[in-house]
Amino acid sequence: MRYSELFAPTLREIPAEAEVVSHRLMLRAGMIRKTTSGVYSYLPLAQRSLRKISEIVREEMNRAGGQEVGLPIVQPAELWQETGRWAVYGDEMFRLKDRHLREFCLGPTHEEIITDLVRGEVQSYRQLPLLLYQIQNKYRDERRPRFGLMRCREFIMKDLYSFDRDEAGLDVSYQKMYDAYCRVFSRCGLQYRVVEADPGAIGGTGSHEFMVLAGSGEAEIAFCDNCGYASNVEKTETRPELWQEGLSPGEKELVATPGVKTVEEVSRRLNLSPKDIIKTLFYETDQGPVAVVIRGDREVNEVKLKNKLDCLWLEMMGDDRIRELTGAPAGSVGPIGLKGIKILAESEVPLLVQAVAGANQEGYHYRGVNPGRDFPLDVVADLRLIEEGEDCPKCGSPLGLTRGIEVGHIFKLGTKYSSALKARVLDEKGQEQLMIMGCYGIGVSRTLAAAIEQNYDEDGIKLPLPIAPMHVIVVPVSWQDEAQRSAAETIYQELNARGIEVLLDDRQDRAGVKFKDADLIGFPFRVTIGPKTLKEGKAEVKDRRTGEVQIKKIVEIADYISDIIKEGLRANEN
Ligand code: ATP
Ligand code: MG
């Protein structure tokens, strides 16, 4: 292809709206344009990379025994009502009505659709296992769409669902997917980490996330260099720290703390550590309001809280409601004397002997508070976020924290959907058994963004060869120069003939402009034809990722580059 025909409007200035590198660079390289919040158009260069990622995913799903299907995006409410998710999916679901006022949604995921399909067609255990997948747009009305392709409202996902006759079968399917995911992300040339993920209210051990390591990632990962353990902090187990050891209970006493609101302020005023203070947080949940008490220096882990309560949703209570419940503003609230509200205590709270807590009177706290004696501990559980340097739950060594972008998520569903939708098979004895399911997602468009977060420099994008939009750009320093033009045309034709994806920069622009665009878009190889080397029948070959420059005979260049590229791509496929 010729540059003059390419639809890739590059930008020199840095777009103000873009918060992360991948978003900025994809806009600047003319790869994407925003249509509306969280909805993007993919221009040809992005589309090429997305297709390459999809193709790697497809090959690996097929290799693992998956079969590709195409499922509807428009999904009837009835199926979602059957599993109960129509009511609980909430605002993230795009809902619509047809002309008969029947309700539908745009598929945010496909458990309902696929289980419905399979229950109608599969009757015998002999038809299992079954691994079905698709690569398709998904729709989620995210609360905060952001970071370009990272968190969109319309995005591309590969979703695979496994159906097995028993748990042992699920374990096999799950392992196949685990291995296939490792191959996918290795083949994309990414550095990633597999972490244990929160399996949600269903429980069990079966959930892993595939994280591309990047500082801009929204997910936080706890990892142990000693034993290799890694998990999403949402799920990392904590060990309670001993504090106030050996202290004896004392009298509870009311102290005036006018104008003091935060844990910091309370601890400074009373000359105590934040660890001596009990923080009380209020949540609305679908099971009614709850209060969570936690040591002043810790943060609540809402995922653990949700699992402990086994609730479908929860959110922090608003100030007015807190005042209504406690009679005090948020800065003076505490667990003592609360009526008709369940109190969940984080595991470290019962270890406190003489703590400070809000008195539910504006401007007052209690000191000498003894948990259990002065307020009930309805539930005691690990409800907090792990901190850097705390003990690894497996081996006790200090944990590190790092950030990652979740590009894949695999999940043992068990019978959650097969029981709701009555998807059963007959076993050898003619008995009905629920099918055992797993689901496995890869964010294809998010993977492209994550790949750029990991592969860029100050000049632009440097995607790995297997997912770069094109392989080579041929740049004559001056298009007007007859000799340069004809040498460039020759190399271009020869590369094309060898099946290499090559762009000929036939623009009249200055060389500097052309080099900048080449670096910005990130062609793995740039062939530059300039007057000096051309006199000797040579041209320059530059490797975008290493920056290495080689001067090669023009007659040899096509073979030289196509050998490297083919070798690189072949190695990738094995
Ligand atoms: P997140 O926690 O980031 O919202 P999720 O747990 O909701 O992700 P899944 O339902 O497991 O995601 O979806 C499978 C994959 O789809 C994710 O691993 C991610 O790569 C991708 N994905 C999910 N939501 C989005 C989104 N809003 N934009 C782009 N990709 C997404
Ligand atoms: Mg999500």
mmCIF file of C-alpha atoms and ligand atoms in Angstrom, residues 89 92 108-109 140 142 149-158 209 218 234 406-409 441-447, ligand 1:
data_model
loop_
_atom_site.group_PDB
_atom_site.id
_atom_site.type_symbol
_atom_site.label_atom_id
_atom_site.label_comp_id
_atom_site.label_asym_id
_atom_site.label_seq_id
_atom_site.Cartn_x
_atom_site.Cartn_y
_atom_site.Cartn_z
ATOM 1 C CA TYR A 89 -27.137 -6.360 36.413
ATOM 2 C CA GLU A 92 -24.137 -1.309 33.358
ATOM 3 C CA PRO A 108 -22.598 -7.432 28.081
ATOM 4 C CA THR A 109 -21.666 -11.159 28.230
ATOM 5 C CA ARG A 140 -21.444 -2.293 29.029
ATOM 6 C CA GLU A 142 -19.541 1.582 32.368
ATOM 7 C CA LEU A 149 -9.691 1.389 24.452
ATOM 8 C CA MET A 150 -8.984 0.288 28.006
ATOM 9 C CA ARG A 151 -12.443 0.797 29.486
ATOM 10 C CA CYS A 152 -15.064 1.290 26.821
ATOM 11 C CA ARG A 153 -18.805 0.968 26.622
ATOM 12 C CA GLU A 154 -18.480 -0.908 23.327
ATOM 13 C CA PHE A 155 -15.463 -3.196 23.083
ATOM 14 C CA ILE A 156 -14.255 -6.412 21.480
ATOM 15 C CA MET A 157 -14.182 -9.549 23.567
ATOM 16 C CA LYS A 158 -13.463 -13.181 22.947
ATOM 17 C CA GLU A 209 -6.841 -13.043 35.767
ATOM 18 C CA GLU A 218 -6.385 -0.137 37.131
ATOM 19 C CA GLU A 234 -9.315 -7.724 45.858
ATOM 20 C CA GLU A 406 -6.625 -7.148 33.229
ATOM 21 C CA VAL A 407 -6.657 -8.514 29.692
ATOM 22 C CA GLY A 408 -8.108 -11.941 30.390
ATOM 23 C CA HIS A 409 -10.227 -13.609 33.008
ATOM 24 C CA GLY A 441 -12.869 -13.908 28.412
ATOM 25 C CA ILE A 442 -10.172 -11.942 26.621
ATOM 26 C CA GLY A 443 -10.527 -8.223 26.028
ATOM 27 C CA VAL A 444 -9.217 -8.026 22.471
ATOM 28 C CA SER A 445 -9.417 -4.247 22.140
ATOM 29 C CA ARG A 446 -8.108 -3.754 25.675
ATOM 30 C CA THR A 447 -5.191 -6.052 24.812
HETATM 31 P P1 ATP B 1 -13.093 -5.076 34.761
HETATM 32 O O1 ATP B 1 -12.886 -5.545 36.172
HETATM 33 O O2 ATP B 1 -11.878 -4.462 34.150
HETATM 34 O O3 ATP B 1 -14.337 -4.269 34.578
HETATM 35 P P2 ATP B 1 -14.510 -7.469 34.182
HETATM 36 O O4 ATP B 1 -14.153 -8.348 35.301
HETATM 37 O O5 ATP B 1 -15.797 -6.746 34.180
HETATM 38 O O6 ATP B 1 -13.320 -6.407 33.927
HETATM 39 P P3 ATP B 1 -14.941 -9.678 32.397
HETATM 40 O O7 ATP B 1 -16.408 -9.636 32.520
HETATM 41 O O8 ATP B 1 -14.204 -10.786 33.021
HETATM 42 O O9 ATP B 1 -14.327 -8.280 32.839
HETATM 43 O O10 ATP B 1 -14.576 -9.538 30.851
HETATM 44 C C1 ATP B 1 -13.514 -10.249 30.219
HETATM 45 C C2 ATP B 1 -12.476 -9.293 29.664
HETATM 46 O O11 ATP B 1 -13.060 -8.267 28.865
HETATM 47 C C3 ATP B 1 -11.710 -8.537 30.726
HETATM 48 O O12 ATP B 1 -10.649 -9.316 31.218
HETATM 49 C C4 ATP B 1 -11.207 -7.327 29.960
HETATM 50 O O13 ATP B 1 -10.012 -7.639 29.272
HETATM 51 C C5 ATP B 1 -12.305 -7.075 28.953
HETATM 52 N N1 ATP B 1 -13.164 -5.948 29.373
HETATM 53 C C6 ATP B 1 -14.079 -5.943 30.370
HETATM 54 N N2 ATP B 1 -14.679 -4.752 30.461
HETATM 55 C C7 ATP B 1 -14.126 -3.972 29.482
HETATM 56 C C8 ATP B 1 -14.340 -2.628 29.046
HETATM 57 N N3 ATP B 1 -15.234 -1.856 29.632
HETATM 58 N N4 ATP B 1 -13.602 -2.147 28.010
HETATM 59 C C9 ATP B 1 -12.692 -2.938 27.399
HETATM 60 N N5 ATP B 1 -12.457 -4.212 27.755
HETATM 61 C C10 ATP B 1 -13.156 -4.734 28.786
#
